[in-house]
PDB file of C-alpha atoms in Angstrom:
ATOM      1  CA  UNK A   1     -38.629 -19.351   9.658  1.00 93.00           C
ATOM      2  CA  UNK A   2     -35.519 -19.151  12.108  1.00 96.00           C
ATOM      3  CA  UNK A   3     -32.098 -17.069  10.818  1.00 96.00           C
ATOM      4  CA  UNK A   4     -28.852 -17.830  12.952  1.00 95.00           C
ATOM      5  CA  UNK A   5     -25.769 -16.047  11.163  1.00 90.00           C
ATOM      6  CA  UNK A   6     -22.753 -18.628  11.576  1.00 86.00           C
ATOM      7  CA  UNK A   7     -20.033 -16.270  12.244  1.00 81.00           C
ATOM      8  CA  UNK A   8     -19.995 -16.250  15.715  1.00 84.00           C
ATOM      9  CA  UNK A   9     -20.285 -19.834  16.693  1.00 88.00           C
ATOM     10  CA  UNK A  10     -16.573 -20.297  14.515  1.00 85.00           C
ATOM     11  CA  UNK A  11     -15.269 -17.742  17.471  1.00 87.00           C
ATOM     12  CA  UNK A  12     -16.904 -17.769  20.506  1.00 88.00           C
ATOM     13  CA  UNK A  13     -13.730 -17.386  22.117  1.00 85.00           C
ATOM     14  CA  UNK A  14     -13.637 -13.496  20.946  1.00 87.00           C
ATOM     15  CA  UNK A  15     -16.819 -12.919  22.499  1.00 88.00           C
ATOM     16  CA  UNK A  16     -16.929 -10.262  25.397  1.00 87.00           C
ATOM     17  CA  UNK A  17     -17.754 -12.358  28.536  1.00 83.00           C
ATOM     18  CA  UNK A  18     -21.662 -12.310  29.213  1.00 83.00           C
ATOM     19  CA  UNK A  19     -22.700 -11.581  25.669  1.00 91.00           C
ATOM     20  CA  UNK A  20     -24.102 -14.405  23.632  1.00 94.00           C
ATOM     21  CA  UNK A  21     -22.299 -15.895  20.911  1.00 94.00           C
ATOM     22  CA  UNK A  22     -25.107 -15.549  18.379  1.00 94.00           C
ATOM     23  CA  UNK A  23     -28.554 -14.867  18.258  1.00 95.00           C
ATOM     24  CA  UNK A  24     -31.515 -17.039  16.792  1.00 96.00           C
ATOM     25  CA  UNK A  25     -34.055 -14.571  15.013  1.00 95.00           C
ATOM     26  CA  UNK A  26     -37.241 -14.990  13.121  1.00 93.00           C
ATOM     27  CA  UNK A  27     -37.017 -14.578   9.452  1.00 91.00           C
ATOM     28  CA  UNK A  28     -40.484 -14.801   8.252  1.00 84.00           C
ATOM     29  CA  UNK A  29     -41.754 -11.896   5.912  1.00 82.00           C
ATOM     30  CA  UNK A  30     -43.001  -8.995   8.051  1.00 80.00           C
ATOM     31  CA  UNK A  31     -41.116 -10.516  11.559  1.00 80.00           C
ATOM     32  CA  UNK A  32     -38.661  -7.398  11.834  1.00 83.00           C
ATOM     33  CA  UNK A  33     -35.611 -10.277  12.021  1.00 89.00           C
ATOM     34  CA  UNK A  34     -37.278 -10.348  15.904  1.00 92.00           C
ATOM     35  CA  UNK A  35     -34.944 -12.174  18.475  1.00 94.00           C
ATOM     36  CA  UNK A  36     -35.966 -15.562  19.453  1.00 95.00           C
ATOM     37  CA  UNK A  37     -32.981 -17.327  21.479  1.00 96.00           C
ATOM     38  CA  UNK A  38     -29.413 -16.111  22.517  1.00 97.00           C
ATOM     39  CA  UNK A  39     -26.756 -18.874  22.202  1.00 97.00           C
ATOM     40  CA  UNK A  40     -24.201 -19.264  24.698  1.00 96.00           C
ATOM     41  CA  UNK A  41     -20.982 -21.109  24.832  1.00 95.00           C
ATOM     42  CA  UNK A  42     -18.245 -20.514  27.278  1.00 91.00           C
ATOM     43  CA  UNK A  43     -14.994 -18.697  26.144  1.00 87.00           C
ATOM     44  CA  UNK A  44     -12.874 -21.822  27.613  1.00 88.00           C
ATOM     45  CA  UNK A  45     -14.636 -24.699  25.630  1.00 88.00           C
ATOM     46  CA  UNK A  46     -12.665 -26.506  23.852  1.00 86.00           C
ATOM     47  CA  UNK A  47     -13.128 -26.818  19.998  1.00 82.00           C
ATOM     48  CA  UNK A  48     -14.261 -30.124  19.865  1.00 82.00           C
ATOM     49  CA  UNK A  49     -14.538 -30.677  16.375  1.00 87.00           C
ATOM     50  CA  UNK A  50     -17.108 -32.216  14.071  1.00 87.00           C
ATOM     51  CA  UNK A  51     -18.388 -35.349  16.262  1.00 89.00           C
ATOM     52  CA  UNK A  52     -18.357 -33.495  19.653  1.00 93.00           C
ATOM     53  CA  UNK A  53     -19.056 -29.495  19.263  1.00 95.00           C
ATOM     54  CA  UNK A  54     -19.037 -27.430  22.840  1.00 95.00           C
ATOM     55  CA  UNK A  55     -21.824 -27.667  25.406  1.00 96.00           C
ATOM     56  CA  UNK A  56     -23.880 -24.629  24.837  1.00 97.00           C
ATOM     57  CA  UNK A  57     -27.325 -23.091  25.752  1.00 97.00           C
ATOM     58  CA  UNK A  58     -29.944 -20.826  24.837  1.00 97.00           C
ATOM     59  CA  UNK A  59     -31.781 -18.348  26.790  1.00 97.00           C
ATOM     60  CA  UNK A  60     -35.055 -16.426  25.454  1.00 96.00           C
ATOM     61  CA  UNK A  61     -35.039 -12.715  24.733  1.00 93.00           C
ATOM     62  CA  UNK A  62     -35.882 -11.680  28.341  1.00 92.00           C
ATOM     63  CA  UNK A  63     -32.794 -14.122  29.731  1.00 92.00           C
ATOM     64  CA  UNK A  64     -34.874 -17.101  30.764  1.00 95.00           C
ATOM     65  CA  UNK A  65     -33.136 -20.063  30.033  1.00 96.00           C
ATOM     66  CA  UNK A  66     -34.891 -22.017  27.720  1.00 97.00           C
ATOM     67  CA  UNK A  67     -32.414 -25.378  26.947  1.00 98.00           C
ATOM     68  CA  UNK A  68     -29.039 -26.662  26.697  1.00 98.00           C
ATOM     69  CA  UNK A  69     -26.977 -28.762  24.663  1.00 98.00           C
ATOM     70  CA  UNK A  70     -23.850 -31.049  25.724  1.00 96.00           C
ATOM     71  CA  UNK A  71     -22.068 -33.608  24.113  1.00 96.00           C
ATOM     72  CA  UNK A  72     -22.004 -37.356  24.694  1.00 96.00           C
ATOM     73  CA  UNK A  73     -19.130 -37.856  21.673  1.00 93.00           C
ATOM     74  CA  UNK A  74     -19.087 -39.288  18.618  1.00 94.00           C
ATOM     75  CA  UNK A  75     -21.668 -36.917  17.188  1.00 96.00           C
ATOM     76  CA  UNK A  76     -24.294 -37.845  20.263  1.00 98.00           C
ATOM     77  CA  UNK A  77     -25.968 -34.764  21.863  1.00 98.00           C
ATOM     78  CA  UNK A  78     -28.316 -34.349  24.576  1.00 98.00           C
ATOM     79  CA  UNK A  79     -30.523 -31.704  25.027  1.00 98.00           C
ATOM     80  CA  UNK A  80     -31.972 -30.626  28.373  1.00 98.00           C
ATOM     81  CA  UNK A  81     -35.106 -28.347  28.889  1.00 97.00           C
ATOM     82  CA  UNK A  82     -34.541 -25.060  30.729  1.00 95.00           C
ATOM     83  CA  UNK A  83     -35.569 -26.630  34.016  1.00 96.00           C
ATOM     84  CA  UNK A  84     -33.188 -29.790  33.397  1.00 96.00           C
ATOM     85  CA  UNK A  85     -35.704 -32.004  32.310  1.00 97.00           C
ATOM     86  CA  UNK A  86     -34.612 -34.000  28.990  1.00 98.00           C
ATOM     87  CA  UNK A  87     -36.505 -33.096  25.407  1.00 98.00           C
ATOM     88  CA  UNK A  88     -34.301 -35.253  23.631  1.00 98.00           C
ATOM     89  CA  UNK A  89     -31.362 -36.399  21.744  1.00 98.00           C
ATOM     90  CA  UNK A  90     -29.681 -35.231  18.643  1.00 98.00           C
ATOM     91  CA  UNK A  91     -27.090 -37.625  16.661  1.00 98.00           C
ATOM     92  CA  UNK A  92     -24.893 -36.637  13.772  1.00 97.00           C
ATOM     93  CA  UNK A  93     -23.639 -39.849  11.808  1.00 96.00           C
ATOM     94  CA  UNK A  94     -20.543 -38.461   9.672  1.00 93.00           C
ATOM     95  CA  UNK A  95     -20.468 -38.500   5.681  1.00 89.00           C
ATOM     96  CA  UNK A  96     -18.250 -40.802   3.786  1.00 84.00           C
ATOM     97  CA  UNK A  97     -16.709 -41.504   0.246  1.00 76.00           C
ATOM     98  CA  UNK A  98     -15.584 -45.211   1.023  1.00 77.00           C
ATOM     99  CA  UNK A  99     -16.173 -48.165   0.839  1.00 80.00           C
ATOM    100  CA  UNK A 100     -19.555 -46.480  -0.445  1.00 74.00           C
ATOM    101  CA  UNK A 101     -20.248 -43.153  -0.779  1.00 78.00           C
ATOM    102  CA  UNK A 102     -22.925 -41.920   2.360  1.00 88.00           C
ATOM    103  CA  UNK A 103     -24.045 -38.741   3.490  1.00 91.00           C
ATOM    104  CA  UNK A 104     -24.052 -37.048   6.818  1.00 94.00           C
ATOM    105  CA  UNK A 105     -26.848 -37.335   8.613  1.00 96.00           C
ATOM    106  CA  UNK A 106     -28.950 -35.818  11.659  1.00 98.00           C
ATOM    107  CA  UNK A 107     -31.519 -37.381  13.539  1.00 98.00           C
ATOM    108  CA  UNK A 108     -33.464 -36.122  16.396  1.00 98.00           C
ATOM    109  CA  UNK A 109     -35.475 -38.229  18.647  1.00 98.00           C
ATOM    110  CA  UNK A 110     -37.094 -36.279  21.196  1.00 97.00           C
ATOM    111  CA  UNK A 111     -38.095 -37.250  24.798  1.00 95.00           C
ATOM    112  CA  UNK A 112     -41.784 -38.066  23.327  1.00 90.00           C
ATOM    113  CA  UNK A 113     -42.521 -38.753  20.135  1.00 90.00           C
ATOM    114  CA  UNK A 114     -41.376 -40.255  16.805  1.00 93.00           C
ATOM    115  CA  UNK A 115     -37.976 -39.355  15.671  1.00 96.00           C
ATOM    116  CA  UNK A 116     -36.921 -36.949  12.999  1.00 97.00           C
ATOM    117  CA  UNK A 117     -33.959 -37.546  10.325  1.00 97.00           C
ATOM    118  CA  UNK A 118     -32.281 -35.727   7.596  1.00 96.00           C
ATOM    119  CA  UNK A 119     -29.808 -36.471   5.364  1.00 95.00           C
ATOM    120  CA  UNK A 120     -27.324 -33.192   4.113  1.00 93.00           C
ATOM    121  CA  UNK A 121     -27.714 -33.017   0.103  1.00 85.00           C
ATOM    122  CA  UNK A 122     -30.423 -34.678  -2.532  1.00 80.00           C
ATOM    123  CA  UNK A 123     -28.455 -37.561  -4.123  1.00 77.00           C
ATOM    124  CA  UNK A 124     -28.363 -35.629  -7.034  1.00 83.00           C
ATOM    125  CA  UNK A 125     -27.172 -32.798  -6.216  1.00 76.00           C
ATOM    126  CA  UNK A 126     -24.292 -34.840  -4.387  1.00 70.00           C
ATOM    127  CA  UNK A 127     -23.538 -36.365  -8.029  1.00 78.00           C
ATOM    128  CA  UNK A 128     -23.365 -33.195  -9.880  1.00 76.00           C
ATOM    129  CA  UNK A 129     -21.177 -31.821  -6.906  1.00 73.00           C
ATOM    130  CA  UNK A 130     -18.770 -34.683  -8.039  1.00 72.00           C
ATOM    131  CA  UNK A 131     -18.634 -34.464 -11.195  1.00 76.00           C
ATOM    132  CA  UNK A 132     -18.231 -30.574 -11.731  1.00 70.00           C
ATOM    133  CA  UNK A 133     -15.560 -30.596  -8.508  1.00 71.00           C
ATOM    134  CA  UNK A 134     -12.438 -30.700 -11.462  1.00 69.00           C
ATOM    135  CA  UNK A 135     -13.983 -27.984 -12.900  1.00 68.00           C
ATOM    136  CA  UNK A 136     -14.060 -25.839  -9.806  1.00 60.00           C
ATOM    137  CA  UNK A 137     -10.238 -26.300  -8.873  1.00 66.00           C
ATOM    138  CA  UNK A 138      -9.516 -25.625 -12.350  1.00 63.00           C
ATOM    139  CA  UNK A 139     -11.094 -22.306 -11.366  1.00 65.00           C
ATOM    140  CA  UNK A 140      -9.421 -22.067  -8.097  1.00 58.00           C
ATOM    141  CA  UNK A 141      -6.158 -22.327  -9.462  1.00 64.00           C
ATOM    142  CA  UNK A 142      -6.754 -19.427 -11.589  1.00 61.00           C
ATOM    143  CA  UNK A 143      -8.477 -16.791  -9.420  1.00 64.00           C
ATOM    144  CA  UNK A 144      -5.961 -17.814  -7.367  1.00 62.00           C
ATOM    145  CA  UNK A 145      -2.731 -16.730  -9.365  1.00 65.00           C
ATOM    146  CA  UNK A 146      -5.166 -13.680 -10.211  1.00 64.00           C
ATOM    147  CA  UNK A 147      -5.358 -12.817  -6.992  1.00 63.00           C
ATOM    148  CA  UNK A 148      -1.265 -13.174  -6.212  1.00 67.00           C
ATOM    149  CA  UNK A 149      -1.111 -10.537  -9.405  1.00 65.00           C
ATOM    150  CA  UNK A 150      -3.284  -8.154  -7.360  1.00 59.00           C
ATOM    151  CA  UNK A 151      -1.152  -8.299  -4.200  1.00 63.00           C
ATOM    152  CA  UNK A 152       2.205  -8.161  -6.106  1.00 70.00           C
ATOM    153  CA  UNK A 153       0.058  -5.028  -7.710  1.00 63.00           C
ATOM    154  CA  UNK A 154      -0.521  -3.940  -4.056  1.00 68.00           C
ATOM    155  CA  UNK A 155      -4.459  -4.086  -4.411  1.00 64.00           C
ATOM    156  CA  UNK A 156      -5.698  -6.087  -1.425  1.00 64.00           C
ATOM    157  CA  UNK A 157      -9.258  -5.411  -1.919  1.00 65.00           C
ATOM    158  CA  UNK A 158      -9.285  -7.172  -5.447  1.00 55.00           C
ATOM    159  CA  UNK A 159      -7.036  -9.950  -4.308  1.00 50.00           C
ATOM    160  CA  UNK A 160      -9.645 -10.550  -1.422  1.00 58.00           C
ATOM    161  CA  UNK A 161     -12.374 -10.393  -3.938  1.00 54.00           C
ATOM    162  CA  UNK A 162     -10.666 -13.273  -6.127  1.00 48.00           C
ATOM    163  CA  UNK A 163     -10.239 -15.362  -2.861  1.00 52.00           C
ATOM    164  CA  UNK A 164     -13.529 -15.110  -1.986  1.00 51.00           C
ATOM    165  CA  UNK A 165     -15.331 -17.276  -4.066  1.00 52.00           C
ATOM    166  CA  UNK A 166     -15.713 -20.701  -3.540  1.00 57.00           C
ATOM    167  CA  UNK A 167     -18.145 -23.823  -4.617  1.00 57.00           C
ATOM    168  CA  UNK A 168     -20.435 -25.207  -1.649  1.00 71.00           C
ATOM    169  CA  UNK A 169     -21.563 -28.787  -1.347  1.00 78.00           C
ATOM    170  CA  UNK A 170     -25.373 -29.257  -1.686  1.00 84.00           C
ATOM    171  CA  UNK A 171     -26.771 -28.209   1.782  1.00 88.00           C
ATOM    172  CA  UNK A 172     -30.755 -29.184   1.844  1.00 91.00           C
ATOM    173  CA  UNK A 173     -31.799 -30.850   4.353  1.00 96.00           C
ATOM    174  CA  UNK A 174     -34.932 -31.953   5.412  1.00 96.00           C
ATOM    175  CA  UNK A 175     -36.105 -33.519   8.860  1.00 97.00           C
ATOM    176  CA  UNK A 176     -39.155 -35.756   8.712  1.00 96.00           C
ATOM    177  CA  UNK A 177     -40.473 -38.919  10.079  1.00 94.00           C
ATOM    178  CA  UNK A 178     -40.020 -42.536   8.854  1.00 90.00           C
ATOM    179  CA  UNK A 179     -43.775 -42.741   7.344  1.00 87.00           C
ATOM    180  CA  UNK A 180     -44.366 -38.866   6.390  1.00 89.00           C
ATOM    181  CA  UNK A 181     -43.374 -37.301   3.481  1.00 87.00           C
ATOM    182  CA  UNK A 182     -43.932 -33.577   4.610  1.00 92.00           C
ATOM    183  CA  UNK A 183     -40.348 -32.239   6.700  1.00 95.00           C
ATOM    184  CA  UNK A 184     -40.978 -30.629  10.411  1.00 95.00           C
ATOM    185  CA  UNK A 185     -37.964 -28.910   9.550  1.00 97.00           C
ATOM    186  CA  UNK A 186     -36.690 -28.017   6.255  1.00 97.00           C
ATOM    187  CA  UNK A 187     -33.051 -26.151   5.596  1.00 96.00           C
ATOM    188  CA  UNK A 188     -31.961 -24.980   1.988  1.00 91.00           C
ATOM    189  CA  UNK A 189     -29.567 -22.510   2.265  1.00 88.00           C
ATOM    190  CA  UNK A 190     -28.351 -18.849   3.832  1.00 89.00           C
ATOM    191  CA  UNK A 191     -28.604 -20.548   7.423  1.00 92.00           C
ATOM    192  CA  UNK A 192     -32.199 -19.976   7.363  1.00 94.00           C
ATOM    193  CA  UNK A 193     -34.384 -22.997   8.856  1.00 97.00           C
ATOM    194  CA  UNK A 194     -38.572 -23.207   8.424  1.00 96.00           C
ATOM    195  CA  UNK A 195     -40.301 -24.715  11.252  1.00 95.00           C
ATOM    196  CA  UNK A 196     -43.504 -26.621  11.279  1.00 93.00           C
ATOM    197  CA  UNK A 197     -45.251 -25.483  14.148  1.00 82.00           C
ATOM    198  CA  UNK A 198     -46.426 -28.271  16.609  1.00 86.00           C
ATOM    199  CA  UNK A 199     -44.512 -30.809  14.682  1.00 91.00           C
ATOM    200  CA  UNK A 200     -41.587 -30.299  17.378  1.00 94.00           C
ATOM    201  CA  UNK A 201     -40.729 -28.690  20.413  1.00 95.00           C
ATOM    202  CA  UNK A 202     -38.873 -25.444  19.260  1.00 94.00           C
ATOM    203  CA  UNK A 203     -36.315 -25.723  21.663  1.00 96.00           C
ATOM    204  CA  UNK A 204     -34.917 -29.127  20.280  1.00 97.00           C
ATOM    205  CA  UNK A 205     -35.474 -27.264  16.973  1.00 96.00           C
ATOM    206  CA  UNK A 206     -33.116 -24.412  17.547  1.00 96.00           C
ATOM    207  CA  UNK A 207     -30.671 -26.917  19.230  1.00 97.00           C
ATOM    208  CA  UNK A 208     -30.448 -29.052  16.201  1.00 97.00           C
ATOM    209  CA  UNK A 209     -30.350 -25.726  13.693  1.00 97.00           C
ATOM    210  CA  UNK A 210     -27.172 -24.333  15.766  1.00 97.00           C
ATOM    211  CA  UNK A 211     -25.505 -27.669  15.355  1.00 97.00           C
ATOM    212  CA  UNK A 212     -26.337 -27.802  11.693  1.00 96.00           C
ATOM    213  CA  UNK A 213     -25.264 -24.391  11.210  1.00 95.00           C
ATOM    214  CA  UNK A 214     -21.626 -24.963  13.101  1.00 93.00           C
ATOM    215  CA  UNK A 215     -21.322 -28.437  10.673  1.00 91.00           C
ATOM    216  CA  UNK A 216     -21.879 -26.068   7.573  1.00 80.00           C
ATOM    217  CA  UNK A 217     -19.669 -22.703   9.337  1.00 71.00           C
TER     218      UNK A 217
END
């Protein structure tokens, strides 16, 4: 199990030259939250957006680099060993509502072997996400005007309470092969990944959980 908070990789620009924008750390029972991987992306990168996030790399605890991550466009990203040699290639194909509804997905083929792909969301969950979405921004609306009455009150901390809640779209994702039914890599939620060891190289793992993680930040 891998943990990379999210925070960071939204402003990398407001981190102190040299130190990494976020860190990759274990998150298996009894691991101590242990550093894995430091991710770094320059201060002057520009934002990119959704199809073509900044180059970046990561670097082990002791500051060997391990890989690094740069992108082709259009949701295309290679990903290059810490000696340059390739591992593979990571592709995000965006989501959609019309003319039929289709969700985003990643695939990762690596340099050898069979390629990995997961779709964002269970069908299911996607349809109860639909049909509940009136509901939620009935809700909105009123925490919001609840939370105009606390600042016209002057209490910031409740108004900030009010605004803070908000409705997610389904988020579990697994990676797996065309003809296996087990995932190598399996996200449900809190930016928390579980790795199946052997099943690929953790490098391209961790490159493909950052990426995830900056789609869902």
């Amino acid at each position: 199990m891998i943990h990379i908070p999210g925070r960071g990789l939204r402003s990398y620009d407001k981190v102190a030259p040299g130190d990494p924008t976020t860190t990759v750390r274990q998150a298996a029972p009894g691991s101590d939250s242990a550093p894995l991987a430091y991710v770094h992306v320059p201060q002057d990168a520009p934002k990119g957006g959704r199809q073509a996030r900044p180059a970046f790399t990561l670097t082990g605890p002791d500051g060997q680099p391990l890989s690094s991550v740069r992108s082709l466009g259009d949701g295309v990203y290679e990903v290059y060993g810490g000696d340059g040699a390739p591992l593979g290639r990571i592709t995000r194909r965006a989501g959609r509502i019309l003319p039929w509804p289709r969700r985003v997905r990643w695939s990762v083929q690596p340099a050898r072997g069979e390629a990995l792909t997961g779709e964002v969301g269970t069908r299911t969950a996607w349809a109860v996400f639909v049909l509940i979405s009136p509901l939620y921004f009935l809700c909105w609306a009123v925490m919001a005007a609840q939370g105009s009455l606390w600042l016209l009150l002057g209490e910031k901390g409740e108004a900030k309470k009010e605004a803070a809640w908000e409705m997610e779209p389904p988020t579990w994702t697994r990676w797996r092969a065309a003809d296996e039914s087990v995932p190598a890599v399996e996200y449900r939620s809190g930016r928390k990944y579980r790795l199946v060891a052997n099943r690929l190289d953790h490098r391209l793992a961790c490159a493909q959980a950052v990426l995830h993680v900056w789609d869902r930040a």
